[in-house]
Amino acid sequence: MIMLSMMRCVTVMLLIDLVCAGRLLWRMKERLHNIQQVRIKQQVMTHPSTAIPKEGRIHQPLNHLDIKNAKTFPQRFFVNDIYWQRSDGPVFLYIEGEGPLSKFSVLYGHHVEMAERQGALLVALEHRFYGESINPDGLETEQLKDLSSQQALADLAVFHRYISQRFGLSYKNIWISFGGSYAGALSAWLRGKFPHLIYGAVASSAPVHAQLDFSSYNKVVGRSLMKKAVGGSKKCLTEVREAFAAVEAALLMGNEIQLAKDFGCCETPIEPQDKTELMQSLADIFMGTVQYNEEGVAFNIEELCHIMTNKSEAYNQKEEAYDRLIKLVEMYRARVDAPCLDVSHEKFVLELNSTTVRSSYRPWLYQTCTEFGFYQTCEDDSCPFSHTINLQSQAELCSQLFNIPQYSLPVYIDFTNQYYGGNRPQTQRVLYVNGNIDPWAELSVTWNDTTVDNDRVILINGTAHCADMNHHKALDKPVLHRARKEIERRVAMWLTMQNGTT
């Protein structure tokens, strides 16, 4: 079809939700999202289509669990019915996570390709407290109490009823949910908590296991920097370790002014928290490169490792690794158009305390404090970066921003795992898809369980975060082509099943 061929011309990643902790990593996400929107719009203008998504708002209760609370908020959604076989065609539900919903969520992606072939109605719902689905005062700490994954699942259940009524759906119209990263976890949890509504779920790069100290994230980053299949090497990891050791040594010797000059910092990192911000920002470049690898954030692993191991890139042969890191940061700043590297912790906290700027970072941090943790620490010896990136430096934001004491975090996280089942869910017809260089696969389901579902895992060699969710491209790795075919086979199998038990 015209729509399918047009979308295959688009080579950027659009539909993933990017779970990340560092300030620089989060800004990489927002920048990538903006660039993708511009590129997709250009493609749509160049290749006009008859598919025009319908945008709408549904008024959701602020608190589904409190019948005495009559307050509501407008929740944004999109619908694309161009492929839908109206009598008994399935419904493909795209779930948005910790960011704004785009109309391209029902126009672009592997789930859209499948919808065309399966005659599915495409619908997408924005997550409460993100994008435009928020009241004017929604980011105030007192209002954030209504932000949770449980409330988000209830929103999806109400949305299911709304769409069913609006389009006259029946039990013959099977619902399949799709999501990536945090939204992938929501897709799996939606199937688990509302099996009478959702027949099957695809959960891509889904961190279903909440974890306070996510030290294994950077363990995977280090391991991926050594993988030859994606352009890494042992030498690359060694150089990265040496570079960070040199930065830490310079800080210990009181060379903050020179460091600020070398790395183009906006401020001189004098205070201990500012030094940690510098180390986190430097680490974010490597973390983001591994997490998204070939998706065009700034570098891929092969290019990054080339810079860190190529002697011609060094300014000073006495401090090769350190000077290569300087070069890497220079190139990063040039590619993302950053005039300087922001390392002021005080400024960072002030930004996060703002309730007028609708950044997704503030509500997401609230969810990490109250449900998930996910703090990507570097206290483990396997971490190639700085030990100053510790649990304390990240979890203290919970008390600073939301008055949530740090001692309460383990209780909240334990509840999340007990409520959803962690990485050992007892749920059938949920397909967990992960790339083996993606650090978030550590918190997903990566093994089959014969006692629950013997056919629920797809592990893609050499791919990163949510890579399977993109449209098919001719230059994709063969393993990615095969994974998408397998995902489609599973979804088609669900759709051909008779109306049995859920």
Short mmCIF file of C-alpha atoms in Angstrom, two decimals:
data_model
loop_
_atom_site.label_atom_id
_atom_site.label_comp_id
_atom_site.label_asym_id
_atom_site.label_seq_id
_atom_site.Cartn_x
_atom_site.Cartn_y
_atom_site.Cartn_z
CA MET A 1 0.00 0.00 0.00
CA ILE A 2 0.99 3.66 -0.38
CA MET A 3 1.14 4.18 3.38
CA LEU A 4 3.38 1.16 3.95
CA SER A 5 5.84 2.06 1.20
CA MET A 6 5.94 5.69 2.34
CA MET A 7 6.68 4.78 5.91
CA ARG A 8 9.45 2.42 4.89
CA CYS A 9 11.31 5.48 3.58
CA VAL A 10 11.53 6.77 7.13
CA THR A 11 14.75 5.67 8.78
CA VAL A 12 14.44 7.21 12.22
CA MET A 13 13.20 5.57 15.38
CA LEU A 14 9.98 7.08 16.66
CA LEU A 15 7.91 4.92 18.90
CA ILE A 16 10.11 4.02 21.83
CA ASP A 17 9.84 5.38 25.31
CA LEU A 18 13.23 5.99 26.75
CA VAL A 19 13.70 5.18 30.41
CA CYS A 20 16.78 7.00 31.66
CA ALA A 21 18.09 8.63 34.81
CA GLY A 22 20.88 11.10 33.97
CA ARG A 23 20.13 14.69 33.01
CA LEU A 24 22.16 14.51 29.80
CA LEU A 25 20.63 11.15 28.90
CA TRP A 26 17.15 12.58 29.35
CA ARG A 27 17.98 15.57 27.16
CA MET A 28 19.29 13.20 24.52
CA LYS A 29 15.86 11.58 24.59
CA GLU A 30 13.97 14.84 24.19
CA ARG A 31 16.25 16.04 21.42
CA LEU A 32 15.89 12.74 19.57
CA HIS A 33 12.11 12.92 19.87
CA ASN A 34 12.04 16.44 18.40
CA ILE A 35 14.33 15.52 15.51
CA GLN A 36 12.23 12.47 14.74
CA GLN A 37 9.05 14.51 14.62
CA VAL A 38 10.56 16.92 12.08
CA ARG A 39 11.88 14.11 9.89
CA ILE A 40 8.61 12.19 9.93
CA LYS A 41 6.62 15.32 9.07
CA GLN A 42 8.92 15.94 6.12
CA GLN A 43 8.36 12.38 4.90
CA VAL A 44 4.59 12.71 5.24
CA MET A 45 4.60 15.99 3.30
CA THR A 46 6.71 14.38 0.56
CA HIS A 47 4.54 11.26 0.40
CA PRO A 48 0.93 12.32 1.09
CA SER A 49 -1.37 9.56 2.28
CA THR A 50 -5.07 9.03 2.71
CA ALA A 51 -4.50 8.04 6.35
CA ILE A 52 -5.36 10.98 8.60
CA PRO A 53 -5.38 9.97 12.27
CA LYS A 54 -8.28 11.14 14.35
CA GLU A 55 -7.28 12.92 17.55
CA GLY A 56 -9.49 13.06 20.60
CA ARG A 57 -9.74 13.54 24.36
CA ILE A 58 -11.38 11.33 26.93
CA HIS A 59 -12.07 12.74 30.40
CA GLN A 60 -10.56 10.32 32.89
CA PRO A 61 -11.01 10.28 36.67
CA LEU A 62 -7.95 11.62 38.45
CA ASN A 63 -8.29 8.75 40.89
CA HIS A 64 -10.04 5.60 39.70
CA LEU A 65 -9.88 4.16 43.23
CA ASP A 66 -11.70 7.01 44.97
CA ILE A 67 -15.36 7.19 43.91
CA LYS A 68 -15.82 10.33 46.03
CA ASN A 69 -13.29 12.22 43.93
CA ALA A 70 -15.08 13.68 40.93
CA LYS A 71 -12.03 15.43 39.44
CA THR A 72 -11.04 14.50 35.90
CA PHE A 73 -8.30 15.29 33.41
CA PRO A 74 -8.33 15.30 29.58
CA GLN A 75 -6.43 12.32 28.15
CA ARG A 76 -5.23 12.49 24.56
CA PHE A 77 -5.60 9.65 22.06
CA PHE A 78 -5.28 8.90 18.34
CA VAL A 79 -7.18 6.52 16.07
CA ASN A 80 -6.32 5.20 12.60
CA ASP A 81 -9.06 3.07 11.00
CA ILE A 82 -7.73 2.95 7.43
CA TYR A 83 -6.80 -0.74 7.64
CA TRP A 84 -9.65 -1.90 9.84
CA GLN A 85 -11.88 -4.76 8.74
CA ARG A 86 -14.90 -3.49 10.60
CA SER A 87 -16.90 -6.64 11.23
CA ASP A 88 -14.41 -8.67 13.22
CA GLY A 89 -11.03 -6.98 12.68
CA PRO A 90 -8.73 -6.84 15.72
CA VAL A 91 -7.72 -3.76 17.68
CA PHE A 92 -4.04 -2.89 18.10
CA LEU A 93 -3.54 -0.71 21.16
CA TYR A 94 -0.32 1.31 21.25
CA ILE A 95 0.55 2.40 24.79
CA GLU A 96 2.56 5.57 25.36
CA GLY A 97 4.94 5.81 28.29
CA GLU A 98 6.85 8.63 29.94
CA GLY A 99 6.60 11.18 27.14
CA PRO A 100 4.21 12.94 24.75
CA LEU A 101 2.06 10.90 22.38
CA SER A 102 2.47 11.51 18.65
CA LYS A 103 -0.01 10.95 15.85
CA PHE A 104 2.69 8.82 14.27
CA SER A 105 2.04 6.20 16.94
CA VAL A 106 -0.80 5.02 14.68
CA LEU A 107 1.04 5.68 11.42
CA TYR A 108 4.55 4.33 11.96
CA GLY A 109 6.16 1.28 13.47
CA HIS A 110 6.19 -2.49 13.21
CA HIS A 111 2.77 -2.70 14.89
CA VAL A 112 1.38 -0.50 12.09
CA GLU A 113 2.84 -2.80 9.43
CA MET A 114 1.17 -5.73 11.19
CA ALA A 115 -2.10 -3.81 11.48
CA GLU A 116 -2.20 -3.34 7.71
CA ARG A 117 -1.72 -7.05 7.12
CA GLN A 118 -4.16 -8.10 9.86
CA GLY A 119 -6.88 -5.55 9.14
CA ALA A 120 -6.62 -3.99 12.60
CA LEU A 121 -8.01 -0.81 14.09
CA LEU A 122 -5.10 1.24 15.47
CA VAL A 123 -5.58 3.21 18.68
CA ALA A 124 -3.05 4.94 20.95
CA LEU A 125 -3.39 6.50 24.39
CA GLU A 126 -1.15 9.07 26.06
CA HIS A 127 0.00 8.36 29.62
CA ARG A 128 -1.49 10.52 32.36
CA PHE A 129 0.71 13.45 33.51
CA TYR A 130 2.76 13.43 30.30
CA GLY A 131 2.43 15.38 27.07
CA GLU A 132 -0.97 17.07 26.89
CA SER A 133 -2.76 14.65 29.24
CA ILE A 134 -2.38 16.77 32.34
CA ASN A 135 -4.23 19.51 34.19
CA PRO A 136 -2.60 22.97 34.47
CA ASP A 137 -1.44 22.29 38.05
CA GLY A 138 -0.70 18.62 37.49
CA LEU A 139 3.03 18.80 38.19
CA GLU A 140 2.62 20.14 41.72
CA THR A 141 3.82 17.58 44.23
CA GLU A 142 0.40 17.29 45.82
CA GLN A 143 -1.18 16.49 42.44
CA LEU A 144 1.43 13.88 41.51
CA LYS A 145 -0.07 11.47 44.04
CA ASP A 146 -2.49 10.50 41.24
CA LEU A 147 0.39 9.47 38.96
CA SER A 148 1.07 5.73 39.02
CA SER A 149 1.19 2.70 36.76
CA GLN A 150 -1.93 1.36 38.49
CA GLN A 151 -3.90 4.48 37.57
CA ALA A 152 -2.45 4.30 34.04
CA LEU A 153 -3.74 0.74 33.63
CA ALA A 154 -7.16 1.85 34.83
CA ASP A 155 -7.03 4.64 32.22
CA LEU A 156 -6.40 2.02 29.56
CA ALA A 157 -9.33 -0.08 30.76
CA VAL A 158 -11.67 2.92 30.55
CA PHE A 159 -10.25 3.76 27.13
CA HIS A 160 -11.00 0.18 26.02
CA ARG A 161 -14.63 0.64 26.98
CA TYR A 162 -14.78 4.06 25.27
CA ILE A 163 -13.36 2.76 21.98
CA SER A 164 -15.56 -0.34 22.10
CA GLN A 165 -18.68 1.79 22.47
CA ARG A 166 -17.61 4.36 19.88
CA PHE A 167 -16.87 1.76 17.20
CA GLY A 168 -19.50 -0.80 18.18
CA LEU A 169 -16.98 -3.51 19.00
CA SER A 170 -17.82 -6.95 20.29
CA TYR A 171 -15.98 -9.98 21.66
CA LYS A 172 -15.03 -10.82 18.07
CA ASN A 173 -12.73 -7.78 17.94
CA ILE A 174 -9.63 -9.11 19.69
CA TRP A 175 -7.39 -6.54 21.41
CA ILE A 176 -3.58 -6.80 21.28
CA SER A 177 -1.47 -4.27 23.20
CA PHE A 178 1.97 -2.97 22.23
CA GLY A 179 4.51 -0.91 24.12
CA GLY A 180 8.23 -0.33 24.51
CA SER A 181 10.39 0.27 27.59
CA TYR A 182 8.17 1.45 30.50
CA ALA A 183 5.20 1.28 28.13
CA GLY A 184 6.26 -2.27 27.33
CA ALA A 185 5.93 -3.09 31.00
CA LEU A 186 2.47 -1.46 30.95
CA SER A 187 1.54 -3.65 27.97
CA ALA A 188 2.51 -6.79 29.89
CA TRP A 189 0.82 -5.61 33.08
CA LEU A 190 -2.37 -4.67 31.22
CA ARG A 191 -2.69 -8.22 29.94
CA GLY A 192 -1.98 -9.53 33.46
CA LYS A 193 -4.46 -7.31 35.28
CA PHE A 194 -7.19 -7.12 32.61
CA PRO A 195 -7.03 -10.46 30.76
CA HIS A 196 -10.72 -10.19 29.87
CA LEU A 197 -9.96 -7.04 27.86
CA ILE A 198 -6.54 -7.74 26.33
CA TYR A 199 -6.10 -11.07 24.55
CA GLY A 200 -2.35 -10.78 23.97
CA ALA A 201 0.46 -8.31 24.58
CA VAL A 202 3.82 -7.49 23.02
CA ALA A 203 6.27 -6.02 25.56
CA SER A 204 9.44 -4.69 23.95
CA SER A 205 12.46 -3.91 26.17
CA ALA A 206 10.08 -3.97 29.11
CA PRO A 207 11.61 -3.49 32.60
CA VAL A 208 8.92 -5.41 34.47
CA HIS A 209 11.13 -5.94 37.52
CA ALA A 210 11.46 -2.81 39.69
CA GLN A 211 14.87 -2.39 41.28
CA LEU A 212 16.20 0.32 43.57
CA ASP A 213 19.90 -0.10 42.82
CA PHE A 214 20.09 -0.93 39.13
CA SER A 215 23.86 -1.51 39.14
CA SER A 216 23.60 -4.19 36.47
CA TYR A 217 22.70 -1.47 33.93
CA ASN A 218 26.29 -0.23 33.76
CA LYS A 219 27.59 -3.79 33.96
CA VAL A 220 25.83 -4.43 30.65
CA VAL A 221 27.12 -1.13 29.26
CA GLY A 222 30.67 -2.27 29.99
CA ARG A 223 30.02 -5.71 28.53
CA SER A 224 28.48 -4.23 25.37
CA LEU A 225 31.47 -1.92 24.86
CA MET A 226 33.55 -5.10 24.53
CA LYS A 227 31.27 -6.91 22.04
CA LYS A 228 33.05 -7.27 18.71
CA ALA A 229 29.76 -7.93 16.92
CA VAL A 230 28.67 -4.32 17.50
CA GLY A 231 32.07 -2.69 17.11
CA GLY A 232 33.32 -2.92 20.68
CA SER A 233 36.54 -4.40 22.05
CA LYS A 234 38.35 -5.11 25.30
CA LYS A 235 40.69 -2.25 24.46
CA CYS A 236 37.70 0.10 24.18
CA LEU A 237 36.51 -0.75 27.67
CA THR A 238 40.06 -0.44 29.04
CA GLU A 239 40.43 3.04 27.53
CA VAL A 240 37.06 4.12 28.93
CA ARG A 241 38.08 2.98 32.42
CA GLU A 242 41.40 4.81 32.14
CA ALA A 243 39.73 7.99 30.95
CA PHE A 244 37.32 8.09 33.89
CA ALA A 245 40.11 7.25 36.31
CA ALA A 246 42.05 10.23 34.94
CA VAL A 247 39.06 12.54 35.42
CA GLU A 248 38.62 11.35 39.01
CA ALA A 249 42.33 11.86 39.68
CA ALA A 250 42.12 15.41 38.33
CA LEU A 251 39.20 16.13 40.65
CA LEU A 252 41.12 14.76 43.64
CA MET A 253 44.05 17.02 42.78
CA GLY A 254 41.79 20.07 42.67
CA ASN A 255 42.04 20.65 38.91
CA GLU A 256 38.38 21.62 38.53
CA ILE A 257 39.11 24.73 36.45
CA GLN A 258 41.13 22.75 33.90
CA LEU A 259 38.47 20.03 33.78
CA ALA A 260 35.78 22.63 33.12
CA LYS A 261 37.86 23.99 30.26
CA ASP A 262 38.71 20.57 28.83
CA PHE A 263 35.11 19.34 28.74
CA GLY A 264 33.43 22.65 27.93
CA CYS A 265 31.46 22.83 31.16
CA CYS A 266 28.96 25.64 31.65
CA GLU A 267 30.20 26.01 35.22
CA THR A 268 33.28 24.99 37.18
CA PRO A 269 32.40 21.88 39.25
CA ILE A 270 33.53 23.09 42.67
CA GLU A 271 30.90 21.51 44.94
CA PRO A 272 30.92 17.72 45.45
CA GLN A 273 27.46 17.40 43.87
CA ASP A 274 28.63 19.35 40.83
CA LYS A 275 31.54 16.94 40.43
CA THR A 276 29.10 14.06 40.51
CA GLU A 277 27.01 15.83 37.87
CA LEU A 278 30.11 16.06 35.66
CA MET A 279 30.86 12.37 36.06
CA GLN A 280 27.22 11.47 35.40
CA SER A 281 27.10 13.57 32.24
CA LEU A 282 30.29 11.99 30.91
CA ALA A 283 28.93 8.53 31.69
CA ASP A 284 25.58 9.38 30.05
CA ILE A 285 27.28 9.68 26.66
CA PHE A 286 28.44 6.07 26.90
CA MET A 287 25.21 4.83 28.47
CA GLY A 288 23.10 6.48 25.77
CA THR A 289 25.35 5.13 23.01
CA VAL A 290 24.93 1.56 24.23
CA GLN A 291 21.23 1.85 25.02
CA TYR A 292 20.30 3.17 21.57
CA ASN A 293 23.42 2.16 19.56
CA GLU A 294 22.45 2.51 15.89
CA GLU A 295 19.41 4.74 16.33
CA GLY A 296 21.20 8.02 15.60
CA VAL A 297 21.38 9.64 19.05
CA ALA A 298 25.00 10.84 18.69
CA PHE A 299 27.31 7.86 18.19
CA ASN A 300 27.04 4.14 17.80
CA ILE A 301 29.25 1.74 19.74
CA GLU A 302 31.61 1.18 16.82
CA GLU A 303 32.26 4.89 16.28
CA LEU A 304 32.59 5.61 19.99
CA CYS A 305 35.11 2.82 20.45
CA HIS A 306 37.05 3.99 17.41
CA ILE A 307 37.41 7.42 18.98
CA MET A 308 38.42 5.98 22.34
CA THR A 309 41.05 3.62 20.91
CA ASN A 310 42.49 5.50 17.92
CA LYS A 311 45.80 7.12 18.84
CA SER A 312 45.43 9.68 16.10
CA GLU A 313 42.54 11.13 18.10
CA ALA A 314 44.77 11.93 21.10
CA TYR A 315 46.13 15.38 21.73
CA ASN A 316 48.68 14.32 24.30
CA GLN A 317 50.39 10.94 24.14
CA LYS A 318 50.96 11.02 27.92
CA GLU A 319 47.24 11.03 28.66
CA GLU A 320 45.78 9.25 25.68
CA ALA A 321 42.53 8.00 27.20
CA TYR A 322 41.77 11.32 28.89
CA ASP A 323 42.41 13.31 25.69
CA ARG A 324 40.29 10.95 23.66
CA LEU A 325 37.47 11.49 26.11
CA ILE A 326 37.87 15.23 25.59
CA LYS A 327 37.58 14.67 21.84
CA LEU A 328 34.51 12.50 22.30
CA VAL A 329 32.75 15.13 24.41
CA GLU A 330 33.62 17.83 21.86
CA MET A 331 32.10 15.75 19.10
CA TYR A 332 29.04 14.97 21.20
CA ARG A 333 28.40 18.64 21.98
CA ALA A 334 28.79 19.54 18.31
CA ARG A 335 26.35 16.86 17.19
CA VAL A 336 23.64 17.75 19.68
CA ASP A 337 24.30 21.48 19.36
CA ALA A 338 25.12 21.92 23.07
CA PRO A 339 27.19 25.08 23.73
CA CYS A 340 28.47 23.66 27.00
CA LEU A 341 28.12 20.76 29.43
CA ASP A 342 25.79 21.67 32.30
CA VAL A 343 27.16 20.42 35.63
CA SER A 344 25.40 22.61 38.21
CA HIS A 345 23.46 20.39 40.61
CA GLU A 346 21.68 23.40 42.12
CA LYS A 347 20.47 24.49 38.70
CA PHE A 348 19.36 20.93 37.97
CA VAL A 349 17.25 20.76 41.13
CA LEU A 350 15.69 24.16 40.37
CA GLU A 351 14.72 22.93 36.91
CA LEU A 352 13.14 19.79 38.33
CA ASN A 353 11.26 21.79 40.94
CA SER A 354 9.59 23.88 38.24
CA THR A 355 5.94 22.96 37.76
CA THR A 356 5.37 25.38 34.89
CA VAL A 357 7.82 23.83 32.40
CA ARG A 358 6.18 20.64 31.16
CA SER A 359 9.22 18.43 30.97
CA SER A 360 8.63 14.69 31.27
CA TYR A 361 11.59 14.38 33.63
CA ARG A 362 9.82 15.62 36.78
CA PRO A 363 6.85 13.20 36.62
CA TRP A 364 9.13 10.32 35.63
CA LEU A 365 11.43 10.95 38.59
CA TYR A 366 8.34 10.89 40.79
CA GLN A 367 7.47 7.45 39.45
CA THR A 368 11.00 6.18 40.10
CA CYS A 369 10.65 7.40 43.70
CA THR A 370 7.22 5.86 44.29
CA GLU A 371 7.27 2.68 42.16
CA PHE A 372 10.38 1.64 40.31
CA GLY A 373 13.77 2.90 41.46
CA PHE A 374 15.78 2.10 38.30
CA TYR A 375 18.74 4.13 39.59
CA GLN A 376 21.69 3.35 37.35
CA THR A 377 24.53 3.32 39.86
CA CYS A 378 28.27 2.79 39.46
CA GLU A 379 29.35 1.45 42.85
CA ASP A 380 29.90 -2.07 41.50
CA ASP A 381 33.46 -2.87 40.37
CA SER A 382 32.13 -3.92 36.98
CA CYS A 383 31.08 -0.32 36.25
CA PRO A 384 33.57 1.43 33.94
CA PHE A 385 32.72 4.93 35.11
CA SER A 386 32.94 6.76 38.45
CA HIS A 387 31.97 5.39 41.87
CA THR A 388 30.62 8.86 42.71
CA ILE A 389 27.55 7.89 40.65
CA ASN A 390 25.99 6.10 43.59
CA LEU A 391 22.55 5.34 44.96
CA GLN A 392 22.67 8.21 47.44
CA SER A 393 23.37 10.82 44.76
CA GLN A 394 20.29 9.75 42.80
CA ALA A 395 17.78 8.72 45.45
CA GLU A 396 18.25 11.94 47.42
CA LEU A 397 16.29 13.75 44.69
CA CYS A 398 13.16 12.01 46.01
CA SER A 399 13.36 13.90 49.28
CA GLN A 400 14.59 17.12 47.69
CA LEU A 401 11.84 17.31 45.09
CA PHE A 402 8.87 15.41 46.52
CA ASN A 403 9.48 15.09 50.28
CA ILE A 404 9.66 11.32 49.89
CA PRO A 405 12.08 9.89 52.48
CA GLN A 406 14.71 7.60 51.05
CA TYR A 407 13.96 4.86 53.57
CA SER A 408 10.50 4.44 52.02
CA LEU A 409 11.79 3.65 48.53
CA PRO A 410 12.47 -0.08 49.14
CA VAL A 411 8.92 -0.52 50.46
CA TYR A 412 7.38 1.05 47.34
CA ILE A 413 9.56 -0.99 45.01
CA ASP A 414 8.81 -4.25 46.81
CA PHE A 415 5.11 -3.52 46.47
CA THR A 416 5.48 -2.98 42.71
CA ASN A 417 7.14 -6.36 42.27
CA GLN A 418 4.61 -8.13 44.47
CA TYR A 419 1.70 -6.46 42.67
CA TYR A 420 2.87 -7.25 39.12
CA GLY A 421 5.02 -10.33 39.68
CA GLY A 422 8.42 -8.82 38.88
CA ASN A 423 10.38 -10.73 36.24
CA ARG A 424 8.53 -13.97 37.02
CA PRO A 425 5.00 -13.05 35.93
CA GLN A 426 2.36 -15.77 35.83
CA THR A 427 0.76 -14.46 32.66
CA GLN A 428 0.08 -16.17 29.33
CA ARG A 429 0.11 -14.64 25.85
CA VAL A 430 2.64 -11.93 26.69
CA LEU A 431 5.60 -11.77 24.33
CA TYR A 432 8.77 -10.25 25.82
CA VAL A 433 11.18 -8.94 23.18
CA ASN A 434 14.69 -7.78 24.08
CA GLY A 435 18.02 -7.01 22.47
CA ASN A 436 21.00 -8.56 24.20
CA ILE A 437 23.07 -5.37 24.29
CA ASP A 438 20.22 -3.40 25.87
CA PRO A 439 20.90 -2.79 29.59
CA TRP A 440 17.18 -2.79 30.31
CA ALA A 441 16.93 -6.44 29.31
CA GLU A 442 18.34 -7.14 32.79
CA LEU A 443 14.96 -6.18 34.26
CA SER A 444 12.80 -7.88 31.64
CA VAL A 445 11.82 -11.52 31.08
CA THR A 446 14.51 -13.26 29.03
CA TRP A 447 13.79 -16.94 29.63
CA ASN A 448 10.84 -19.20 28.95
CA ASP A 449 8.91 -20.80 31.78
CA THR A 450 7.36 -24.14 30.93
CA THR A 451 5.00 -23.89 33.90
CA VAL A 452 3.44 -20.66 32.57
CA ASP A 453 4.15 -20.09 28.87
CA ASN A 454 6.81 -21.97 26.97
CA ASP A 455 6.84 -19.53 24.06
CA ARG A 456 7.05 -16.02 25.46
CA VAL A 457 10.62 -14.74 24.84
CA ILE A 458 12.45 -13.33 21.83
CA LEU A 459 16.06 -12.33 22.45
CA ILE A 460 17.70 -10.49 19.54
CA ASN A 461 21.47 -10.76 19.25
CA GLY A 462 23.31 -7.47 18.76
CA THR A 463 20.34 -5.12 19.03
CA ALA A 464 19.56 -2.42 21.55
CA HIS A 465 16.57 -0.76 23.20
CA CYS A 466 13.21 -1.28 21.42
CA ALA A 467 14.85 -1.83 18.02
CA ASP A 468 12.14 -4.31 17.02
CA MET A 469 9.45 -1.63 17.20
CA ASN A 470 10.69 0.27 14.17
CA HIS A 471 9.41 -0.13 10.64
CA HIS A 472 11.24 -2.68 8.54
CA LYS A 473 14.30 -1.24 6.77
CA ALA A 474 16.37 -2.99 4.13
CA LEU A 475 19.60 -2.21 6.02
CA ASP A 476 18.39 -3.78 9.28
CA LYS A 477 20.36 -6.74 10.57
CA PRO A 478 19.05 -10.14 9.46
CA VAL A 479 18.44 -11.09 13.10
CA LEU A 480 16.13 -8.08 13.42
CA HIS A 481 14.21 -9.09 10.30
CA ARG A 482 13.79 -12.58 11.71
CA ALA A 483 12.68 -11.25 15.09
CA ARG A 484 9.97 -9.08 13.53
CA LYS A 485 8.74 -12.04 11.48
CA GLU A 486 8.56 -14.10 14.66
CA ILE A 487 6.66 -11.36 16.49
CA GLU A 488 4.20 -11.20 13.62
CA ARG A 489 3.85 -14.98 13.61
CA ARG A 490 2.97 -14.98 17.30
CA VAL A 491 0.47 -12.14 16.94
CA ALA A 492 -1.14 -13.84 13.92
CA MET A 493 -1.36 -17.06 15.91
CA TRP A 494 -3.19 -15.27 18.72
CA LEU A 495 -5.61 -13.76 16.24
CA THR A 496 -6.44 -17.10 14.65
CA MET A 497 -7.12 -18.78 17.96
CA GLN A 498 -10.73 -19.61 18.68
CA ASN A 499 -12.47 -17.68 21.43
CA GLY A 500 -11.17 -19.82 24.26
CA THR A 501 -10.37 -18.93 27.80
CA THR A 502 -8.31 -15.83 28.55
#
